[in-house]
PDB file of C-alpha atoms in Angstrom:
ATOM      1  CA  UNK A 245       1.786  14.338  19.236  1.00 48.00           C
ATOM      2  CA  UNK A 246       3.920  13.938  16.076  1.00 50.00           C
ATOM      3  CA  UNK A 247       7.386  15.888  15.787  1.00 50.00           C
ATOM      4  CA  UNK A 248       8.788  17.055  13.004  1.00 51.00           C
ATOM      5  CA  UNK A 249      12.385  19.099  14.100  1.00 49.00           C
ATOM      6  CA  UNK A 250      14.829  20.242  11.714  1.00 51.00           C
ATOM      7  CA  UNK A 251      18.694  18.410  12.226  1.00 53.00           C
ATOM      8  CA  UNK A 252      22.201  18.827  10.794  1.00 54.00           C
ATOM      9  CA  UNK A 253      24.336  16.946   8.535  1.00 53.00           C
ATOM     10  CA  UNK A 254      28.283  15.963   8.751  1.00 52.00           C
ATOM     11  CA  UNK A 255      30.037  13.817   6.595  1.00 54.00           C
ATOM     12  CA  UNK A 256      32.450  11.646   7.804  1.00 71.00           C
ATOM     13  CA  UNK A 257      33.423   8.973   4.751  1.00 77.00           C
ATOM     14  CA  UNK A 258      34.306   5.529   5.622  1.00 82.00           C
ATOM     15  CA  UNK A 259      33.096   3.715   8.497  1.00 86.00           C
ATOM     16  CA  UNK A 260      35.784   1.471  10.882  1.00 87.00           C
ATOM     17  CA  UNK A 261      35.874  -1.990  11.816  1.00 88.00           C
ATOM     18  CA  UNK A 262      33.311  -1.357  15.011  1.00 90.00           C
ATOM     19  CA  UNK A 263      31.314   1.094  12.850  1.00 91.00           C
ATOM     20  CA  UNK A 264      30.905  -1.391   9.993  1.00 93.00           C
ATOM     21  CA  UNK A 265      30.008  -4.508  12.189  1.00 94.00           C
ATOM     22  CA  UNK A 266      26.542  -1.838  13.074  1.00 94.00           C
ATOM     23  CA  UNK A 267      26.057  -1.240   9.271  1.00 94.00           C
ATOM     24  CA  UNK A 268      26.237  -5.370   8.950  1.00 95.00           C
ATOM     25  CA  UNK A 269      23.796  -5.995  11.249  1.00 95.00           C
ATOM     26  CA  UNK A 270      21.392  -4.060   9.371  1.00 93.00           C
ATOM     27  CA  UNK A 271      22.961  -5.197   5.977  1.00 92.00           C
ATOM     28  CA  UNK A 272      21.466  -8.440   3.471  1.00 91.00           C
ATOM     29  CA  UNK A 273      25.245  -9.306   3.301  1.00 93.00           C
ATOM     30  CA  UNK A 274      28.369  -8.524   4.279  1.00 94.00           C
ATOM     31  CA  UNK A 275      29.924  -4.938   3.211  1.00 94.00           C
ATOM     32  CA  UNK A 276      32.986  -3.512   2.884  1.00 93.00           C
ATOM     33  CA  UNK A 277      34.285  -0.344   4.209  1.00 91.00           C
ATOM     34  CA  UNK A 278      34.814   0.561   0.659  1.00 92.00           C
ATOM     35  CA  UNK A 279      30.972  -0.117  -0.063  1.00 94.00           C
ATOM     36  CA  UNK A 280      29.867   1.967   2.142  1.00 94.00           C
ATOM     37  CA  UNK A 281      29.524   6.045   3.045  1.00 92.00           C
ATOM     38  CA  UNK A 282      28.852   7.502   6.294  1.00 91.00           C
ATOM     39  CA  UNK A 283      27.635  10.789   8.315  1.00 89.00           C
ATOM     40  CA  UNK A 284      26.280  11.833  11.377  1.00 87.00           C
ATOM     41  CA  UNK A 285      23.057  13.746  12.096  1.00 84.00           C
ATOM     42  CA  UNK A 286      22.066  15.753  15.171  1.00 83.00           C
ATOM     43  CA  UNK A 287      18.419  14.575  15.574  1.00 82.00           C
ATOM     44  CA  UNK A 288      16.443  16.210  18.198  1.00 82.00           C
ATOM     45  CA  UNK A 289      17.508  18.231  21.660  1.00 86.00           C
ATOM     46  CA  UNK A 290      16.251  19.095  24.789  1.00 90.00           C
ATOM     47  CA  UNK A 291      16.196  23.298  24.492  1.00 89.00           C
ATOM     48  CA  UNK A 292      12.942  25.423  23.820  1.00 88.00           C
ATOM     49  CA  UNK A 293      12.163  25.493  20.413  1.00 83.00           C
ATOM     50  CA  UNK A 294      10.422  28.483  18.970  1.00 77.00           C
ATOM     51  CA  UNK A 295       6.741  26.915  19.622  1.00 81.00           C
ATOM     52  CA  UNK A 296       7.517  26.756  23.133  1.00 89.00           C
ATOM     53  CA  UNK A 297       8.233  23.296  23.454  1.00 89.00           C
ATOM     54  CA  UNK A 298      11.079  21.074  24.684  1.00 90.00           C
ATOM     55  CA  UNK A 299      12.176  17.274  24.817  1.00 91.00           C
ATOM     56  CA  UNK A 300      12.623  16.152  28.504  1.00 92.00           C
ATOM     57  CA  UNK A 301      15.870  14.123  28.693  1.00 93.00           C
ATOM     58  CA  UNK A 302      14.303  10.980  29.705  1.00 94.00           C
ATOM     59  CA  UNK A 303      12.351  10.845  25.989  1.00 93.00           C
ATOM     60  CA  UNK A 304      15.583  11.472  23.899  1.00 91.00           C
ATOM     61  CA  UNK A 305      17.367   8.796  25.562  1.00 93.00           C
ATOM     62  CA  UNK A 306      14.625   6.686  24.456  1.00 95.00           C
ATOM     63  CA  UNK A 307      14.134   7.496  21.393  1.00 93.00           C
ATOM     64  CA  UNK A 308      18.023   6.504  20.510  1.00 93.00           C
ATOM     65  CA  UNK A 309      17.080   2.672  20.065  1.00 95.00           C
ATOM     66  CA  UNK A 310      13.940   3.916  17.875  1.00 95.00           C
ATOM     67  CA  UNK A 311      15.998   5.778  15.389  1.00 93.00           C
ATOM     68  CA  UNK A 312      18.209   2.646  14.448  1.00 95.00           C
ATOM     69  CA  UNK A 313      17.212   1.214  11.459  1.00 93.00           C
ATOM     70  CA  UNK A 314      15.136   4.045  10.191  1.00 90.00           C
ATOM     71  CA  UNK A 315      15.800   5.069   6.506  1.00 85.00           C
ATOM     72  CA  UNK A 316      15.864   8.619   5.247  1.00 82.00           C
ATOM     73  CA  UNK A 317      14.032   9.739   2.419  1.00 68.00           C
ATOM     74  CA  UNK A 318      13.704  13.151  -0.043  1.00 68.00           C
ATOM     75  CA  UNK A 319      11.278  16.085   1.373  1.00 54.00           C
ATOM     76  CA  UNK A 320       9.154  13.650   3.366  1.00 51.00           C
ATOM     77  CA  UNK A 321       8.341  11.762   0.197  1.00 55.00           C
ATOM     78  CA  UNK A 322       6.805   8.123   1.508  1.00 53.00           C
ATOM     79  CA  UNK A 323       8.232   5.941  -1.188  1.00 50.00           C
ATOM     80  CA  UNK A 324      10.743   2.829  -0.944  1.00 49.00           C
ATOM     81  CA  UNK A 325      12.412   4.320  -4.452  1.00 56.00           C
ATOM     82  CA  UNK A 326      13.351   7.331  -2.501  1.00 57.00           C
ATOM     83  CA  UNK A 327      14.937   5.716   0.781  1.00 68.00           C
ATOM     84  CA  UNK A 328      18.380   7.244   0.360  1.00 80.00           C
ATOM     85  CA  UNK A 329      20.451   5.693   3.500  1.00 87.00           C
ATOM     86  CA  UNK A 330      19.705   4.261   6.965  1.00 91.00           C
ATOM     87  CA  UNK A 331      20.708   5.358  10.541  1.00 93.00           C
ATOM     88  CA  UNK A 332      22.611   2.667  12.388  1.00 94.00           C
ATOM     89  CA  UNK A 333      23.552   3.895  15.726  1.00 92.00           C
ATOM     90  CA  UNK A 334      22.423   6.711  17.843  1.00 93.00           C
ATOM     91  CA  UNK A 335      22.706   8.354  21.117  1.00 91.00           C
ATOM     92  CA  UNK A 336      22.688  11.214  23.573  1.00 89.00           C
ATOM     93  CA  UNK A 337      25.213  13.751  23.785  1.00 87.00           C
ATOM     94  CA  UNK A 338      26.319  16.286  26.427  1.00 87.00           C
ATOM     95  CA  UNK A 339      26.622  20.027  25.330  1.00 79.00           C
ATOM     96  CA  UNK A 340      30.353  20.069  27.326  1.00 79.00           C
ATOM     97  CA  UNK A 341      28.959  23.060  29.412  1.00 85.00           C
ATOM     98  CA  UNK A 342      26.163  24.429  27.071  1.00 88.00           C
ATOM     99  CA  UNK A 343      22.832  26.004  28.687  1.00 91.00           C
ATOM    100  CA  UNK A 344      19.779  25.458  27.386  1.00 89.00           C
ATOM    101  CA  UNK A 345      17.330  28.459  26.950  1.00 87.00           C
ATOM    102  CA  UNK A 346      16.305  27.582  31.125  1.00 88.00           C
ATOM    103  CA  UNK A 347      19.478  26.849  32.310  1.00 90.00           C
ATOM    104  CA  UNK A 348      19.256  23.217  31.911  1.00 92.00           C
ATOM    105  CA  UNK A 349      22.513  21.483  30.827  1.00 93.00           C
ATOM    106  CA  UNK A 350      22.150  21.224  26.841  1.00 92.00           C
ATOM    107  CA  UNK A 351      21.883  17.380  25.356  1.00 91.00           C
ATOM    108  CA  UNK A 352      20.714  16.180  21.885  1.00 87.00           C
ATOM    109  CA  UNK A 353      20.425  13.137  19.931  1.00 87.00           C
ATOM    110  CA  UNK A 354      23.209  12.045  17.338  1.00 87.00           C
ATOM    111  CA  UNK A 355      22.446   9.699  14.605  1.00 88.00           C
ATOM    112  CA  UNK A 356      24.761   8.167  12.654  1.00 91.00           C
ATOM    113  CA  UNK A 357      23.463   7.098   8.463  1.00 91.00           C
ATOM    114  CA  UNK A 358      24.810   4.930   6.141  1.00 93.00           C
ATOM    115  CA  UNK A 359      24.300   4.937   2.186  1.00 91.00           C
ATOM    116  CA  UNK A 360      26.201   2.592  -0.242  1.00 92.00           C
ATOM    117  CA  UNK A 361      29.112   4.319  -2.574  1.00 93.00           C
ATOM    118  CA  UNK A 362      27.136   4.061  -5.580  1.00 92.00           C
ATOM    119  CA  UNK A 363      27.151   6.156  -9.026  1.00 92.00           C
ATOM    120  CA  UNK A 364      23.636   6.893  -8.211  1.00 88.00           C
ATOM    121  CA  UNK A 365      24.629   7.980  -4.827  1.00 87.00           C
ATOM    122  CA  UNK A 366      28.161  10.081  -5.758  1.00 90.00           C
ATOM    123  CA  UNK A 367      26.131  13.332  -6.115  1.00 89.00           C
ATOM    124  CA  UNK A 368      24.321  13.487  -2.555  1.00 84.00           C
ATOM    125  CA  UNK A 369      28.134  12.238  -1.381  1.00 85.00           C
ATOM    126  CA  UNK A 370      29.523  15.511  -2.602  1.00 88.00           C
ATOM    127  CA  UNK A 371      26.331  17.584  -1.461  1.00 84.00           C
ATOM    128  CA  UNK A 372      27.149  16.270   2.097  1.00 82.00           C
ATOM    129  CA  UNK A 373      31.169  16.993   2.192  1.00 83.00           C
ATOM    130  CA  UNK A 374      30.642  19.962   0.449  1.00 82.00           C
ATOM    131  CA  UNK A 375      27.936  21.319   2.649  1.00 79.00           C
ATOM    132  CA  UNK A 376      25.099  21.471   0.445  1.00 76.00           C
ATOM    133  CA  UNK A 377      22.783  18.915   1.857  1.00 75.00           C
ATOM    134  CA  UNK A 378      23.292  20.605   5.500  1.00 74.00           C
ATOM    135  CA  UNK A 379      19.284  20.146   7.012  1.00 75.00           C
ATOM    136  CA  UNK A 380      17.314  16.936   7.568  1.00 74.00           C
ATOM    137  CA  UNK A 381      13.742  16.874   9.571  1.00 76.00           C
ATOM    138  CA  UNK A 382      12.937  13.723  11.396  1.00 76.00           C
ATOM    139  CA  UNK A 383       9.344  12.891  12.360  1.00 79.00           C
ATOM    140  CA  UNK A 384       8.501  10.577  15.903  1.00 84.00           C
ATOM    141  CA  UNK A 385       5.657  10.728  18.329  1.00 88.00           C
ATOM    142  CA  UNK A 386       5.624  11.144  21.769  1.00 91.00           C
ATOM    143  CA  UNK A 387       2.751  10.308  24.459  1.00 92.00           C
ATOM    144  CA  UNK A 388       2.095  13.805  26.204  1.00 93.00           C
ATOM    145  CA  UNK A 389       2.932  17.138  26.484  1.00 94.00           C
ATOM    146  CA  UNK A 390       3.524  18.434  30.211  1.00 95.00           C
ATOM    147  CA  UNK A 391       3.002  22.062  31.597  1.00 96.00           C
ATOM    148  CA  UNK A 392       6.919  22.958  32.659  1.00 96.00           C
ATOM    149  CA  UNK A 393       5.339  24.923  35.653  1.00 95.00           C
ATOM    150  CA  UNK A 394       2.386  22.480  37.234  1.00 95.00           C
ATOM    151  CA  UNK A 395       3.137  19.053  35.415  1.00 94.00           C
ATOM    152  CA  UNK A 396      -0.131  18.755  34.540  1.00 95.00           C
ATOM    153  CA  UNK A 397      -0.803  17.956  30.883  1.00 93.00           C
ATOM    154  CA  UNK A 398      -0.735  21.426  29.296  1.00 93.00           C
ATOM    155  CA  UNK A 399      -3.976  21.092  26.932  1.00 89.00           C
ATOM    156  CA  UNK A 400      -5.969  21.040  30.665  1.00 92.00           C
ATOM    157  CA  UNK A 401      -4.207  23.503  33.046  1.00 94.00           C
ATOM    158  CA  UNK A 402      -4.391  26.940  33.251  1.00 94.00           C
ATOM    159  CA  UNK A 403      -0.658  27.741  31.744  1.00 95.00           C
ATOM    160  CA  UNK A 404       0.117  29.182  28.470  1.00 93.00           C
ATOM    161  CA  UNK A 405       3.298  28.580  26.599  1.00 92.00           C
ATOM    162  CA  UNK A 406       5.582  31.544  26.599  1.00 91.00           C
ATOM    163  CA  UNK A 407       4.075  33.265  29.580  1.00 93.00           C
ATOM    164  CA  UNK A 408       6.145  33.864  32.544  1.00 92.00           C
ATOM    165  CA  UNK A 409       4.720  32.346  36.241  1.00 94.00           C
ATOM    166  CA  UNK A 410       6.742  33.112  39.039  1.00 90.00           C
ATOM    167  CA  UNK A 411      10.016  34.156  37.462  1.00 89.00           C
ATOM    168  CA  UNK A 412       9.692  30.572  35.245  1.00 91.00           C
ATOM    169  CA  UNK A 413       8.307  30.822  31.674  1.00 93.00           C
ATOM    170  CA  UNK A 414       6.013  28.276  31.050  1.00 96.00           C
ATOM    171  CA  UNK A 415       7.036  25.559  27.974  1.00 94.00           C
ATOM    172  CA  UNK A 416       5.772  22.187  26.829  1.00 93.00           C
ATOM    173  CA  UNK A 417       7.611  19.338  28.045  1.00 94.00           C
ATOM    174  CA  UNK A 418       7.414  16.193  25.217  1.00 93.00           C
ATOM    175  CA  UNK A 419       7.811  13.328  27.324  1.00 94.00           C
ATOM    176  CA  UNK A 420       7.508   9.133  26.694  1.00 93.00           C
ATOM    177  CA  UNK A 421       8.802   8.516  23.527  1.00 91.00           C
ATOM    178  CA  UNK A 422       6.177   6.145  20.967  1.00 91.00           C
ATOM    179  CA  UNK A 423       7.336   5.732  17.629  1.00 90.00           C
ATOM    180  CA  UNK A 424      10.275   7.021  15.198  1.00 88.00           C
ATOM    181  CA  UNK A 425       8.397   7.560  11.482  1.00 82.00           C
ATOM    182  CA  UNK A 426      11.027   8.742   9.334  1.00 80.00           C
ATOM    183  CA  UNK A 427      13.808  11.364   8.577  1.00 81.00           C
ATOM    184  CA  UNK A 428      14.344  13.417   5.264  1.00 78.00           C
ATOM    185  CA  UNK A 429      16.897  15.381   3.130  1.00 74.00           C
ATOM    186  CA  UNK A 430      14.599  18.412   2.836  1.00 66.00           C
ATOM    187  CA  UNK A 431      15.883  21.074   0.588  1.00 58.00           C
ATOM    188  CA  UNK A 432      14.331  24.243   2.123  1.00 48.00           C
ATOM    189  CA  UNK A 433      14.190  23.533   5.994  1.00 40.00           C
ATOM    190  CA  UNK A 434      10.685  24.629   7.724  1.00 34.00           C
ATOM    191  CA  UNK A 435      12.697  26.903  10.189  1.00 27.00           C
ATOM    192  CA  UNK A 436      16.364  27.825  11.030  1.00 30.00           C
ATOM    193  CA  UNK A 437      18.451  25.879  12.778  1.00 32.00           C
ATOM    194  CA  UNK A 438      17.067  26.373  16.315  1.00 24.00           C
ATOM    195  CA  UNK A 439      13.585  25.935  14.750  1.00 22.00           C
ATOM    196  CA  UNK A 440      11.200  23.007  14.891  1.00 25.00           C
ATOM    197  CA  UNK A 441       7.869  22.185  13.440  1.00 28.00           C
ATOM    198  CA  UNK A 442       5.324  20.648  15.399  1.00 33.00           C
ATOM    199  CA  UNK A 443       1.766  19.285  14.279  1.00 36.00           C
ATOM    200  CA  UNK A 444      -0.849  17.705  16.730  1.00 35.00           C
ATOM    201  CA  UNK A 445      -2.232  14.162  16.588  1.00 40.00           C
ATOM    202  CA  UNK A 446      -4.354  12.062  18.510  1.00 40.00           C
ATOM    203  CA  UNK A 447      -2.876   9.947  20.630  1.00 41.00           C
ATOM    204  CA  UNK A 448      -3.227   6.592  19.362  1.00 44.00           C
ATOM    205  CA  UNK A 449      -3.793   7.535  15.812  1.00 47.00           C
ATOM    206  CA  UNK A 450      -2.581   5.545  12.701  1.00 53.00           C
ATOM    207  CA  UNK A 451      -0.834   6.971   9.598  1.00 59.00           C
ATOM    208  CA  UNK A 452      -4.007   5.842   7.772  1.00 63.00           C
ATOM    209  CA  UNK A 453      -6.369   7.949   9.675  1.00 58.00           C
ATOM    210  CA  UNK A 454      -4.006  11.205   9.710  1.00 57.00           C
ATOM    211  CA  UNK A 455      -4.105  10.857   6.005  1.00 59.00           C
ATOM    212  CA  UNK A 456      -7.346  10.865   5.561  1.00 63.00           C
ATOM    213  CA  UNK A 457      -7.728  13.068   7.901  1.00 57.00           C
ATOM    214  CA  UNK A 458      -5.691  15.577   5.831  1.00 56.00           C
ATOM    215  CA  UNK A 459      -8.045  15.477   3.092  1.00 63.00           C
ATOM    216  CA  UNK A 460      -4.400  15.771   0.555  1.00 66.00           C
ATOM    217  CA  UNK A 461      -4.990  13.207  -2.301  1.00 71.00           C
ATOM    218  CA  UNK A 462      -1.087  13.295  -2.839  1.00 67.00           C
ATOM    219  CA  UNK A 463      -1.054  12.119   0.517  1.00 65.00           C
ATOM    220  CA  UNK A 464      -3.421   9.442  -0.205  1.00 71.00           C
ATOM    221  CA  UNK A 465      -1.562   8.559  -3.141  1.00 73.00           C
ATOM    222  CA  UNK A 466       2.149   8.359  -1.619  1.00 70.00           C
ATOM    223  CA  UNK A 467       0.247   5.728   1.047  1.00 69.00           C
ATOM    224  CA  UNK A 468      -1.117   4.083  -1.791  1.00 74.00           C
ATOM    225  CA  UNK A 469       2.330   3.175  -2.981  1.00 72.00           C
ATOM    226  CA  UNK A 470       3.377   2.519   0.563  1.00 67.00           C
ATOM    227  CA  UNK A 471       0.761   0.041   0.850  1.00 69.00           C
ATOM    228  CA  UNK A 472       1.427  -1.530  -3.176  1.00 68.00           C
ATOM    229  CA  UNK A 473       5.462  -1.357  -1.752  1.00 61.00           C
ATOM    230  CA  UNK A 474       4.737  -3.484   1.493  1.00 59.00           C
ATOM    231  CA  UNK A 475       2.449  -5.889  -0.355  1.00 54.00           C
TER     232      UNK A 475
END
């Protein structure tokens, strides 16, 4: 199952000593805290979305580690020319009291990105602080989907998503976390801010055969340049 959920953007500006030792590790040499911009990013959560599916907690925990080291791009555009800044930490985070949709207590994944204070860069700088570049959507996989009511996988039982069984509405539950793709600046957001986009894939699948699969030749073309890049 690949995920694509919409996420927020806050600046924050210069990293500190401990914040800047993460962007190091990840770095070809040593930067300075002058070198460098960061912001945060709330990644994915564990409320309903509007498709009727839901992280369990378990799967955003794991996930964090995954997320580390993944560059963003430009409106999901698979080039190295358009990576744009990196996430170097990341991490769960309690809603201080928040509900989810159930009743569950609320939790989501932060990120926290890196890009380098360059002239190329100063423009997306001031879209962040000044609001402007405000959505990102991240794409992972995870291994199942769960009925909330049974625990059976959903595609075989006899629930449907959004029904109500027994005074509990029946949701997907996204559970054991496989692979972080990519996030992107996107500058129209697939849904609002509680919204998230989902698209099926077969377990096991590789980015080659999805594109194909697709039948998009600018698909097959951005993979192409992948492939030319990684050479």
């Amino acid at each position: 199952m690949e995920i694509c959920k919409e996420a927020a953007v806050k600046g924050i500006g210069t990293p500190d000593r401990e914040e800047l030792a993460l962007i190091n590790a990840l770095a070809r040499r040593e930067l300075g805290e002058d070198e460098v911009y960061t912001f945060a990013l709330r990644l994915c959560d564990n409320d309903i979305d509007r498709d009727g599916e839901r992280f369990d907690d378990g799967t955003l925990d794991a996930l964090a580690p995954m997320f580390v080291g993944v560059s963003g791009v430009f409106d999901h555009q698979w080039s190295a020319r358009g990576q744009t800044a990196r996430i170097y930490r990341a991490g769960g985070v309690e809603g201080e009291g928040v509900l989810t949709a159930d009743g569950r207590p609320y939790r989501y994944l932060k990120g926290w990105a890196y890009l380098m204070r360059t002239a190329e860069n100063a423009a997306l700088i001031a879209e962040i602080d000044g609001g402007i570049k405000r959505e990102v959507s991240v794409g992972c996989a995870v291994d199942r989907v769960i009925c909330s009511v049974c625990g059976q996988e959903l595609d075989g039982c006899p629930h449907e998503k959004g029904e109500e069984y027994g005074g509990q509405v029946c949701c997907g539950v996204l559970t054991g976390a496989k692979d972080v793709y990519e996030w992107s600046f996107v500058a129209v957001p697939a849904q609002r801010s509680a919204g998230v986009v989902r698209k099926s894939m077969q377990k096991g699948a590789t980015l080659k055969a999805l594109v194909e699969r697709s039948g998009e030749e600018s698909l097959r073309e951005e993979l192409r340049q992948l492939e030319q890049e990684a050479a």
